[in-house]
């Protein structure tokens, strides 16, 4: 806010004022108060644009540097929004304020709230973004844009639709998404028909992506009138099994998560693959409405103690290069509070070692793909030019060793997840890796585009169970009955884990955190289900972990197997599972 910047801003607004008012008649006829209203509006509008554009220059990683800047930006936009509401008539008459310009301000505020959600992982800000985006649609702020012969204005409208769709997807408002997609489709058709532009293919691709995203779930839950039930997979109050008396677990809390998506040909929208979308929801609580609690984010009285964060902070990295991934990882590691856990979720194409190695070190088994703009990737592996070198565009298990100095929880969903089975815990800190199957039975393989089955189990275990049982739809009543039974299974799995005498202590040290507790119980349910399923017969069809779980006490426990058969009986799919594992009963 230097004097020079203020002076420059004032000069620009004075110039704009003269331009506007000279077209409307004699400048001297305009009352001083109205002249000041226009000047103040121009100043606020210019200042808001400057601050908004400056957001792009803020570092994407690190949680502290950006907050005061966001706070200032919110301040100016709040003033601008209220100002245009209070002085609408003068601005209409003297400035020629158009409805699409009001829509632009509302859209920017929606974007601010969305970016605040990305920075903080607080789902309540999504509701705020939704309310501003909804207001634009309800009040038809962009309705006149199509009458103006300016393609760049129509593009603003199309981008607004795309952003609104992302927010609705994250809030599971699928009914609204479907309406928006229909409207966006009509807008794109009108836009390409009128302007014959080069970006027609890109906008049609946006439509295809969102359509595929909506249809990614393999099972539909139906009401009695055959409308689709929207199920949420965020953590609810009854979600994670409660810790019972006598369960001795660690006090670690999940504070930070890196969610990385680099799968070839997986359904995506914006920069979010379906696997990333599912995992981020598994690491969030149900959103609350913020209206009663806040005026604007980023501004906290110095006397207030910051509230305990509801959700772990997340970085969403779509197809990162190795250097990007490592930079974000280092930032998370640096800022991780005491007694906290860093989670790394990798959903990525496998990279396999192309030469035979005599050693069995942390760089000898390959890993998962990191992005390179130069390499051409064929199928599921990269072939390097010289077999004596290690794969460069790959996150090897050894690359994560430095970060095991703090508690680390790793999930790898990849065709080469087993590379991470060869981990070594160098520093004695809690460390767990949950590893996906490296291959699925052929009957299920064609589903990989719509997201990984392993991640689906971690996000929505009942839907995954129905899918492997060959069911594609279900009535709501039966779905809710099965969810209740699954909660009982989760409680029993929690007891199996905490009462095990031979389990590695790392599992128990993570078990005090609700999110990690739910992921661990779902992992065991997934593994037990696959081991009992008739078509999952190869070792590579099963999830694994580092350290290994004691099978007889967890994934092959007869008590748990009995529960899985009972769930199958409720669904009338018991014939899909092996019975001979229950000889003891």
Coordinates of C-alpha atoms in Angstrom, one line a residue:
X1 CA 0.0 0.0 0.0
X2 CA 2.8 2.5 -0.8
X3 CA 1.9 6.1 -1.6
X4 CA 3.2 5.7 -5.1
X5 CA 0.8 2.8 -5.8
X6 CA -2.1 4.7 -4.3
X7 CA -1.3 7.7 -6.5
X8 CA -1.1 5.5 -9.6
X9 CA -4.4 3.8 -8.7
X10 CA -6.0 7.3 -8.2
X11 CA -4.8 8.5 -11.5
X12 CA -6.2 5.5 -13.3
X13 CA -9.6 5.9 -11.6
X14 CA -9.7 9.6 -12.5
X15 CA -8.9 8.8 -16.1
X16 CA -11.6 6.1 -16.1
X17 CA -14.0 8.5 -14.6
X18 CA -13.5 11.2 -17.2
X19 CA -13.9 8.5 -20.0
X20 CA -17.2 7.3 -18.5
X21 CA -18.7 10.6 -17.7
X22 CA -17.7 12.4 -20.8
X23 CA -19.8 9.9 -22.8
X24 CA -22.8 10.6 -20.6
X25 CA -23.1 14.4 -21.0
X26 CA -21.7 17.5 -19.4
X27 CA -19.2 16.6 -16.6
X28 CA -20.1 19.7 -14.6
X29 CA -23.7 18.5 -14.2
X30 CA -22.7 15.5 -12.0
X31 CA -23.1 16.1 -8.3
X32 CA -19.9 15.9 -6.3
X33 CA -21.2 13.0 -4.1
X34 CA -22.0 10.9 -7.2
X35 CA -18.6 11.7 -8.7
X36 CA -17.0 10.5 -5.4
X37 CA -19.0 7.3 -5.5
X38 CA -17.7 6.4 -9.0
X39 CA -14.2 7.4 -8.0
X40 CA -14.3 5.2 -4.9
X41 CA -15.8 2.3 -6.9
X42 CA -13.1 2.5 -9.6
X43 CA -10.4 2.6 -6.9
X44 CA -11.8 -0.5 -5.1
X45 CA -12.3 -2.4 -8.4
X46 CA -8.7 -1.6 -9.5
X47 CA -7.3 -2.5 -6.1
X48 CA -9.3 -5.8 -6.0
X49 CA -7.9 -6.8 -9.4
X50 CA -4.3 -6.0 -8.4
X51 CA -4.6 -8.1 -5.2
X52 CA -6.4 -11.0 -7.0
X53 CA -3.8 -11.2 -9.7
X54 CA -1.1 -11.1 -7.0
X55 CA -2.4 -14.4 -5.6
X56 CA -0.8 -16.2 -8.5
X57 CA 2.6 -15.1 -7.3
X58 CA 2.2 -16.5 -3.8
X59 CA 4.2 -19.8 -3.2
X60 CA 1.8 -22.8 -3.5
X61 CA 3.5 -24.5 -0.6
X62 CA 4.1 -23.5 3.0
X63 CA 1.1 -22.6 5.2
X64 CA 2.1 -19.2 6.7
X65 CA 3.2 -16.7 4.0
X66 CA -0.1 -16.4 2.2
X67 CA -2.5 -15.8 5.0
X68 CA -2.1 -12.1 5.5
X69 CA -2.3 -11.5 1.7
X70 CA -5.5 -13.5 1.4
X71 CA -6.9 -11.5 4.3
X72 CA -6.2 -8.2 2.6
X73 CA -7.7 -9.5 -0.7
X74 CA -10.9 -10.6 1.2
X75 CA -11.1 -7.2 2.9
X76 CA -11.1 -5.3 -0.4
X77 CA -13.6 -7.7 -2.1
X78 CA -15.9 -7.5 0.9
X79 CA -15.8 -3.7 0.7
X80 CA -16.3 -3.8 -3.1
X81 CA -19.3 -6.1 -2.9
X82 CA -21.0 -4.1 -0.2
X83 CA -20.2 -0.8 -2.0
X84 CA -21.8 -1.9 -5.3
X85 CA -24.9 -3.0 -3.3
X86 CA -25.2 0.3 -1.5
X87 CA -24.6 2.5 -4.5
X88 CA -26.1 0.4 -7.3
X89 CA -28.3 3.1 -8.8
X90 CA -25.5 5.8 -9.0
X91 CA -23.2 3.2 -10.5
X92 CA -25.9 2.1 -13.0
X93 CA -26.5 5.7 -14.1
X94 CA -23.0 7.3 -13.9
X95 CA -20.6 4.3 -14.4
X96 CA -22.8 2.2 -16.6
X97 CA -22.3 -0.9 -14.3
X98 CA -23.4 -4.0 -16.1
X99 CA -24.8 -7.2 -14.5
X100 CA -22.0 -9.3 -15.8
X101 CA -19.5 -7.0 -14.0
X102 CA -21.4 -7.7 -10.7
X103 CA -21.2 -11.4 -11.7
X104 CA -17.4 -11.1 -12.1
X105 CA -17.0 -9.7 -8.6
X106 CA -19.2 -12.5 -7.2
X107 CA -17.2 -15.1 -9.2
X108 CA -13.9 -13.8 -7.9
X109 CA -15.2 -14.0 -4.3
X110 CA -16.3 -17.6 -5.0
X111 CA -12.8 -18.3 -6.4
X112 CA -11.2 -16.8 -3.2
X113 CA -13.2 -19.1 -1.0
X114 CA -12.4 -22.1 -3.2
X115 CA -8.7 -21.3 -3.1
X116 CA -8.9 -20.8 0.7
X117 CA -10.4 -24.3 0.9
X118 CA -7.4 -25.6 -1.2
X119 CA -5.0 -23.8 1.2
X120 CA -6.6 -24.9 4.5
X121 CA -8.5 -28.1 3.6
X122 CA -11.5 -26.7 5.6
X123 CA -14.6 -27.9 3.7
X124 CA -16.7 -25.1 5.2
X125 CA -15.2 -22.7 2.7
X126 CA -16.6 -24.8 -0.1
X127 CA -20.1 -23.9 1.1
X128 CA -19.2 -20.2 0.9
X129 CA -17.9 -20.6 -2.6
X130 CA -21.1 -22.5 -3.5
X131 CA -23.3 -19.7 -2.1
X132 CA -21.6 -17.0 -4.3
X133 CA -21.6 -19.2 -7.4
X134 CA -25.3 -20.1 -6.8
X135 CA -26.2 -16.4 -6.5
X136 CA -24.7 -15.7 -9.9
X137 CA -26.8 -18.3 -11.4
X138 CA -30.0 -17.5 -9.5
X139 CA -29.7 -13.8 -10.3
X140 CA -28.7 -14.4 -13.9
X141 CA -25.7 -12.0 -13.7
X142 CA -24.2 -13.4 -16.9
X143 CA -27.5 -13.7 -18.9
X144 CA -26.8 -10.5 -21.0
X145 CA -23.3 -11.6 -22.0
X146 CA -24.5 -13.5 -25.0
X147 CA -26.0 -10.3 -26.5
X148 CA -22.6 -8.6 -26.6
X149 CA -20.3 -9.3 -29.5
X150 CA -17.3 -10.1 -27.3
X151 CA -16.1 -13.7 -27.2
X152 CA -13.8 -13.0 -24.2
X153 CA -16.9 -12.2 -22.0
X154 CA -18.6 -15.5 -23.0
X155 CA -15.3 -17.3 -22.0
X156 CA -15.6 -15.7 -18.6
X157 CA -19.1 -17.2 -18.3
X158 CA -17.9 -20.7 -19.4
X159 CA -15.0 -20.6 -16.9
X160 CA -17.5 -19.7 -14.2
X161 CA -19.5 -22.8 -15.1
X162 CA -16.4 -25.0 -15.0
X163 CA -15.4 -23.6 -11.5
X164 CA -18.9 -24.0 -10.2
X165 CA -19.0 -27.6 -11.3
X166 CA -15.7 -28.4 -9.4
X167 CA -17.2 -27.0 -6.2
X168 CA -20.4 -28.9 -6.6
X169 CA -18.5 -32.2 -7.3
X170 CA -16.5 -31.6 -4.1
X171 CA -19.7 -31.0 -2.2
X172 CA -21.4 -34.1 -3.8
X173 CA -24.2 -31.9 -5.2
X174 CA -24.6 -34.2 -8.2
X175 CA -28.1 -33.0 -9.0
X176 CA -26.8 -29.4 -9.4
X177 CA -23.8 -30.8 -11.4
X178 CA -26.1 -32.4 -13.9
X179 CA -28.1 -29.2 -14.4
X180 CA -24.9 -27.2 -14.8
X181 CA -23.4 -29.6 -17.3
X182 CA -26.6 -29.2 -19.4
X183 CA -26.4 -25.4 -19.2
X184 CA -22.7 -25.4 -20.0
X185 CA -23.3 -27.7 -23.0
X186 CA -25.9 -25.2 -24.4
X187 CA -23.5 -22.3 -23.7
X188 CA -20.6 -24.0 -25.5
X189 CA -22.8 -24.8 -28.5
X190 CA -24.0 -21.2 -28.7
X191 CA -20.4 -19.8 -28.2
X192 CA -18.8 -22.0 -30.9
X193 CA -21.7 -21.4 -33.3
X194 CA -21.5 -17.6 -33.0
X195 CA -17.7 -17.1 -32.8
X196 CA -16.2 -20.1 -34.7
X197 CA -13.2 -20.1 -32.2
X198 CA -10.2 -22.4 -32.0
X199 CA -11.0 -23.5 -28.4
X200 CA -14.1 -25.4 -29.3
X201 CA -12.3 -28.8 -28.9
X202 CA -11.0 -27.8 -25.4
X203 CA -14.5 -26.9 -24.2
X204 CA -16.0 -30.1 -25.5
X205 CA -13.3 -32.0 -23.7
X206 CA -14.3 -30.3 -20.5
X207 CA -17.8 -31.6 -21.0
X208 CA -16.6 -35.2 -21.7
X209 CA -14.4 -35.1 -18.6
X210 CA -17.1 -34.1 -16.3
X211 CA -19.6 -36.6 -17.8
X212 CA -17.0 -39.4 -17.2
X213 CA -16.3 -38.1 -13.7
X214 CA -20.0 -38.2 -12.7
X215 CA -20.4 -41.8 -14.0
X216 CA -17.2 -43.1 -12.3
X217 CA -19.0 -44.8 -9.4
X218 CA -19.5 -48.4 -10.3
X219 CA -22.7 -48.9 -8.2
X220 CA -25.9 -46.8 -8.0
X221 CA -27.9 -46.5 -4.8
X222 CA -31.5 -45.9 -5.6
X223 CA -34.5 -44.4 -3.8
X224 CA -37.9 -46.1 -4.1
X225 CA -38.8 -43.8 -7.0
X226 CA -35.5 -44.8 -8.8
X227 CA -33.8 -41.5 -8.2
X228 CA -30.1 -41.8 -7.3
X229 CA -29.1 -41.4 -3.7
X230 CA -26.1 -39.1 -3.3
X231 CA -23.8 -40.8 -0.8
X232 CA -21.0 -38.8 1.0
X233 CA -17.8 -40.5 1.9
X234 CA -16.4 -37.8 4.2
X235 CA -15.8 -38.7 7.8
X236 CA -19.0 -38.3 9.8
X237 CA -19.4 -38.6 13.6
X238 CA -20.3 -42.3 13.3
X239 CA -17.6 -42.9 10.7
X240 CA -14.5 -44.2 12.5
X241 CA -14.8 -46.9 15.1
X242 CA -14.5 -45.4 18.6
X243 CA -11.6 -46.2 20.8
X244 CA -12.8 -48.4 23.6
X245 CA -11.5 -48.8 27.1
X246 CA -8.4 -50.9 27.3
X247 CA -7.3 -50.0 23.7
X248 CA -3.7 -48.7 24.0
X249 CA -2.9 -46.6 21.0
X250 CA -0.6 -43.6 20.2
X251 CA -1.5 -40.0 20.4
X252 CA -0.3 -39.0 17.0
X253 CA -2.5 -36.8 14.8
X254 CA -2.6 -36.6 11.0
X255 CA -1.6 -33.0 10.2
X256 CA -0.5 -33.0 6.6
X257 CA -1.2 -35.1 3.5
X258 CA 0.2 -35.1 -0.1
X259 CA -2.3 -36.5 -2.5
X260 CA -0.5 -37.4 -5.8
X261 CA -2.2 -38.5 -9.0
X262 CA -0.2 -39.6 -12.0
X263 CA -2.1 -42.5 -13.6
X264 CA -2.3 -42.7 -17.4
X265 CA -5.8 -42.6 -18.8
X266 CA -7.7 -42.2 -15.5
X267 CA -10.9 -40.2 -15.4
X268 CA -10.2 -36.6 -14.3
X269 CA -11.8 -33.2 -14.1
X270 CA -9.8 -30.0 -13.7
X271 CA -6.6 -31.2 -12.1
X272 CA -8.2 -33.9 -10.0
X273 CA -8.2 -37.6 -11.0
X274 CA -11.0 -39.8 -9.6
X275 CA -8.5 -41.5 -7.2
X276 CA -7.3 -38.1 -5.9
X277 CA -10.9 -37.0 -5.5
X278 CA -11.8 -40.2 -3.5
X279 CA -8.8 -40.0 -1.3
X280 CA -9.2 -36.3 -0.4
X281 CA -12.8 -37.0 0.7
X282 CA -11.5 -39.8 2.9
X283 CA -9.3 -37.2 4.7
X284 CA -12.1 -34.7 5.3
X285 CA -15.0 -34.3 7.7
X286 CA -18.5 -33.4 6.6
X287 CA -18.5 -29.6 6.0
X288 CA -20.4 -27.3 8.3
X289 CA -22.0 -24.0 7.3
X290 CA -19.7 -21.2 8.1
X291 CA -22.1 -18.3 8.0
X292 CA -22.7 -18.3 11.7
X293 CA -19.0 -18.5 12.6
X294 CA -17.1 -16.1 10.4
X295 CA -16.9 -12.8 8.5
X296 CA -13.9 -13.7 6.4
X297 CA -11.1 -16.1 6.6
X298 CA -7.5 -15.2 7.2
X299 CA -8.2 -12.7 9.9
X300 CA -7.9 -13.8 13.5
X301 CA -7.8 -11.6 16.6
X302 CA -4.4 -11.8 18.2
X303 CA -6.1 -12.7 21.5
X304 CA -7.8 -15.8 20.0
X305 CA -6.1 -19.1 20.1
X306 CA -6.3 -20.8 16.7
X307 CA -8.9 -23.5 16.8
X308 CA -7.6 -27.1 16.3
X309 CA -7.8 -27.8 12.6
X310 CA -10.7 -30.1 11.7
X311 CA -9.1 -31.6 8.7
X312 CA -5.5 -32.5 7.9
X313 CA -3.9 -29.9 5.6
X314 CA -3.6 -31.3 2.0
X315 CA -1.6 -30.7 -1.1
X316 CA -3.2 -32.0 -4.3
X317 CA -0.5 -32.7 -6.9
X318 CA -1.7 -33.7 -10.4
X319 CA 1.1 -35.2 -12.5
X320 CA 4.0 -33.5 -10.6
X321 CA 7.6 -33.7 -11.7
X322 CA 10.0 -35.1 -9.3
X323 CA 11.3 -31.7 -8.3
X324 CA 7.7 -30.4 -7.7
X325 CA 6.8 -33.5 -5.6
X326 CA 10.0 -33.2 -3.5
X327 CA 9.5 -29.4 -2.9
X328 CA 6.0 -29.9 -1.6
X329 CA 7.1 -33.0 0.4
X330 CA 10.0 -31.0 2.0
X331 CA 7.6 -28.0 2.8
X332 CA 5.2 -30.4 4.5
X333 CA 8.0 -32.1 6.4
X334 CA 9.4 -28.8 7.6
X335 CA 6.1 -27.5 8.9
X336 CA 4.9 -30.7 10.5
X337 CA 4.0 -30.0 14.1
X338 CA 5.2 -32.1 17.0
X339 CA 3.4 -35.4 17.6
X340 CA 2.0 -35.3 14.0
X341 CA 1.9 -37.5 11.0
X342 CA 2.6 -36.8 7.4
X343 CA 0.6 -38.9 4.9
X344 CA 1.7 -39.5 1.3
X345 CA -0.8 -41.0 -1.1
X346 CA 0.5 -42.1 -4.4
X347 CA -1.8 -43.1 -7.2
X348 CA 0.5 -43.5 -10.1
X349 CA 1.7 -45.7 -13.0
X350 CA 4.3 -48.2 -12.0
X351 CA 7.9 -47.8 -13.1
X352 CA 9.8 -51.1 -13.2
X353 CA 13.6 -51.6 -13.2
X354 CA 14.7 -52.5 -16.7
X355 CA 18.0 -54.1 -15.8
X356 CA 18.8 -56.9 -13.4
X357 CA 20.6 -55.7 -10.3
X358 CA 22.8 -57.7 -8.0
X359 CA 21.8 -55.6 -5.0
X360 CA 18.4 -55.2 -3.4
X361 CA 18.6 -51.6 -2.3
X362 CA 15.9 -48.9 -2.1
X363 CA 16.6 -47.9 -5.7
X364 CA 16.6 -51.3 -7.2
X365 CA 12.9 -52.1 -7.4
X366 CA 11.7 -49.1 -9.4
X367 CA 8.8 -47.1 -8.0
X368 CA 6.0 -44.9 -9.3
X369 CA 6.0 -42.4 -12.2
X370 CA 6.8 -38.8 -11.8
X371 CA 6.0 -36.5 -14.7
X372 CA 8.4 -35.7 -17.5
X373 CA 7.5 -33.6 -20.5
X374 CA 10.1 -35.3 -22.6
X375 CA 9.6 -39.1 -22.1
X376 CA 7.1 -40.9 -24.2
X377 CA 5.3 -43.5 -21.9
X378 CA 4.2 -46.7 -23.4
X379 CA 1.8 -48.8 -21.4
X380 CA 2.6 -49.2 -17.8
X381 CA 6.4 -48.9 -17.8
X382 CA 9.2 -46.6 -18.9
X383 CA 12.3 -47.9 -20.7
X384 CA 15.4 -46.0 -20.2
X385 CA 18.3 -45.6 -22.6
X386 CA 21.1 -47.0 -20.5
X387 CA 20.4 -50.0 -18.3
X388 CA 23.1 -49.3 -15.8
X389 CA 21.3 -46.1 -14.6
X390 CA 18.3 -45.9 -12.3
X391 CA 15.0 -44.5 -13.6
X392 CA 15.1 -40.8 -13.3
X393 CA 11.4 -39.8 -13.6
X394 CA 10.4 -42.1 -10.8
X395 CA 9.7 -41.8 -7.0
X396 CA 11.8 -44.6 -5.6
X397 CA 11.3 -45.9 -2.0
X398 CA 14.7 -44.6 -1.2
X399 CA 13.6 -41.1 -2.2
X400 CA 11.3 -41.1 0.9
X401 CA 13.9 -42.3 3.4
X402 CA 14.9 -38.8 4.5
X403 CA 11.3 -38.1 5.5
X404 CA 11.1 -41.1 7.8
X405 CA 12.7 -39.0 10.5
X406 CA 9.1 -38.1 11.4
X407 CA 6.0 -40.3 11.6
X408 CA 5.1 -41.2 8.0
X409 CA 2.0 -43.0 6.7
X410 CA 2.3 -44.0 3.0
X411 CA -0.4 -45.4 0.7
X412 CA 0.7 -46.6 -2.7
X413 CA -1.9 -47.5 -5.4
X414 CA 0.1 -48.7 -8.4
X415 CA 1.0 -51.6 -10.6
X416 CA 4.4 -51.5 -8.8
X417 CA 3.3 -50.8 -5.3
X418 CA 5.4 -53.8 -4.1
X419 CA 8.6 -51.8 -4.6
X420 CA 7.7 -50.0 -1.4
X421 CA 7.5 -53.3 0.5
X422 CA 11.3 -53.2 0.6
X423 CA 11.4 -50.3 3.0
X424 CA 13.7 -49.9 5.9
X425 CA 12.8 -48.0 9.0
X426 CA 16.1 -46.2 9.6
X427 CA 15.1 -43.8 12.4
X428 CA 12.8 -45.8 14.5
X429 CA 9.8 -43.4 13.9
X430 CA 6.3 -44.8 13.3
X431 CA 6.2 -45.9 9.6
X432 CA 3.5 -47.7 7.7
X433 CA 3.0 -48.4 4.0
X434 CA -0.3 -49.7 2.7
X435 CA 0.2 -51.2 -0.8
X436 CA -2.4 -52.0 -3.4
X437 CA -2.6 -55.2 -5.4
X438 CA -0.3 -55.0 -8.4
X439 CA -2.8 -56.7 -10.7
X440 CA -6.5 -57.5 -10.6
X441 CA -8.4 -60.5 -12.0
X442 CA -9.2 -60.0 -15.7
X443 CA -12.9 -59.6 -15.0
X444 CA -12.2 -56.4 -13.2
X445 CA -9.4 -54.8 -15.2
X446 CA -11.5 -52.9 -17.6
X447 CA -12.7 -50.7 -14.7
X448 CA -9.3 -49.1 -14.1
X449 CA -10.1 -45.9 -16.1
X450 CA -12.9 -45.2 -13.6
X451 CA -10.5 -45.3 -10.6
X452 CA -8.6 -48.0 -8.7
X453 CA -10.5 -50.6 -6.8
X454 CA -8.0 -50.4 -3.9
X455 CA -8.6 -46.6 -3.4
X456 CA -12.4 -47.2 -3.7
X457 CA -12.2 -49.6 -0.8
X458 CA -10.4 -46.9 1.3
X459 CA -13.0 -44.3 0.3
X460 CA -16.2 -46.3 0.1
X461 CA -15.7 -49.9 1.2
X462 CA -19.4 -50.9 0.8
X463 CA -19.5 -49.7 -2.8
X464 CA -16.2 -51.6 -3.5
X465 CA -17.6 -54.7 -1.9
X466 CA -20.8 -54.5 -4.0
X467 CA -18.7 -54.0 -7.1
X468 CA -16.5 -57.1 -6.6
X469 CA -19.7 -59.0 -5.8
X470 CA -21.1 -58.2 -9.2
X471 CA -23.8 -55.8 -8.1
X472 CA -24.3 -52.5 -10.0
X473 CA -27.3 -51.0 -8.1
X474 CA -29.0 -51.3 -4.7
X475 CA -32.0 -49.9 -2.9
X476 CA -31.4 -47.3 -0.2
X477 CA -32.9 -49.4 2.6
X478 CA -30.6 -52.3 2.0
X479 CA -27.6 -50.0 1.5
X480 CA -28.2 -48.4 4.9
X481 CA -28.6 -51.8 6.5
X482 CA -25.3 -52.9 5.0
X483 CA -23.6 -49.7 6.2
X484 CA -24.7 -50.4 9.7
X485 CA -23.3 -53.9 9.5
X486 CA -20.0 -52.6 8.0
X487 CA -19.7 -50.2 11.1
X488 CA -19.9 -53.3 13.3
X489 CA -17.2 -55.0 11.2
X490 CA -15.0 -51.9 11.6
X491 CA -15.5 -52.0 15.4
X492 CA -14.4 -55.7 15.4
X493 CA -11.4 -55.0 13.2
X494 CA -10.3 -52.2 15.6
X495 CA -10.5 -54.8 18.4
X496 CA -8.5 -57.3 16.4
X497 CA -5.8 -54.8 15.8
X498 CA -5.5 -53.4 19.3
X499 CA -5.7 -56.9 21.0
X500 CA -3.1 -58.4 18.6
X501 CA 0.1 -59.6 20.5
X502 CA 2.3 -59.7 17.4
X503 CA 1.4 -56.6 15.5
X504 CA 4.1 -54.0 14.8
X505 CA 3.7 -51.0 17.1
X506 CA 3.7 -48.5 14.2
X507 CA 0.1 -49.6 13.4
X508 CA -1.0 -48.9 17.0
X509 CA 0.9 -45.5 17.2
X510 CA -1.2 -44.3 14.2
X511 CA -4.5 -45.8 15.5
X512 CA -5.2 -42.9 17.8
X513 CA -6.0 -40.6 14.8
X514 CA -9.6 -41.0 13.5
X515 CA -8.7 -40.7 9.8
X516 CA -5.8 -43.1 10.0
X517 CA -7.9 -45.5 12.1
X518 CA -10.6 -45.6 9.4
X519 CA -8.0 -46.1 6.7
X520 CA -6.4 -49.0 8.6
X521 CA -9.7 -50.8 9.3
X522 CA -10.8 -50.3 5.7
X523 CA -7.5 -51.7 4.4
X524 CA -7.9 -54.8 6.5
X525 CA -11.5 -55.2 5.3
X526 CA -10.3 -54.8 1.7
X527 CA -7.5 -57.3 2.2
X528 CA -9.8 -59.9 3.9
X529 CA -12.5 -59.5 1.2
X530 CA -10.0 -60.1 -1.6
X531 CA -8.5 -63.1 0.1
X532 CA -11.9 -64.7 0.4
X533 CA -13.1 -63.8 -3.1
X534 CA -13.2 -66.7 -5.6
X535 CA -11.7 -64.8 -8.5
X536 CA -8.8 -63.2 -6.5
X537 CA -6.5 -66.2 -6.5
X538 CA -3.0 -64.9 -7.2
X539 CA -0.7 -63.3 -4.6
X540 CA -0.5 -60.2 -6.7
X541 CA -4.3 -59.7 -6.4
X542 CA -3.9 -59.0 -2.7
X543 CA -2.9 -55.8 -0.9
X544 CA 0.2 -55.9 1.2
X545 CA 1.7 -53.7 3.9
X546 CA 5.0 -52.7 5.4
X547 CA 5.5 -53.8 8.2
X548 CA 3.5 -57.0 7.5
X549 CA 0.3 -57.5 9.4
X550 CA 0.0 -60.8 11.4
X551 CA -2.5 -62.5 9.0
X552 CA -4.1 -65.0 11.3
X553 CA -4.9 -62.1 13.7
X554 CA -6.1 -59.6 11.0
X555 CA -6.8 -60.2 7.3
X556 CA -7.2 -64.0 7.7
X557 CA -8.9 -64.0 11.1
X558 CA -11.8 -66.5 11.1
X559 CA -14.0 -64.1 13.1
X560 CA -13.6 -61.4 10.4
X561 CA -14.1 -63.9 7.6
X562 CA -17.4 -65.0 9.2
X563 CA -18.5 -61.3 9.2
X564 CA -17.7 -60.9 5.5
X565 CA -19.8 -64.0 4.7
X566 CA -22.7 -62.6 6.7
X567 CA -22.4 -59.3 4.8
X568 CA -22.4 -61.3 1.6
X569 CA -25.5 -63.2 2.8
X570 CA -27.4 -60.0 3.4
X571 CA -26.7 -59.1 -0.2
X572 CA -27.4 -62.6 -1.5
X573 CA -23.9 -62.9 -3.0
X574 CA -22.4 -65.5 -0.7
X575 CA -21.6 -67.8 -3.7
X576 CA -19.0 -65.3 -4.8
X577 CA -16.8 -66.1 -1.7
X578 CA -14.9 -69.1 -0.5
X579 CA -16.5 -71.0 2.4
X580 CA -13.8 -73.4 3.2
X581 CA -11.8 -70.8 5.2
X582 CA -14.3 -71.3 8.0
X583 CA -13.6 -74.9 8.9
X584 CA -13.2 -73.8 12.6
X585 CA -16.9 -72.7 12.8

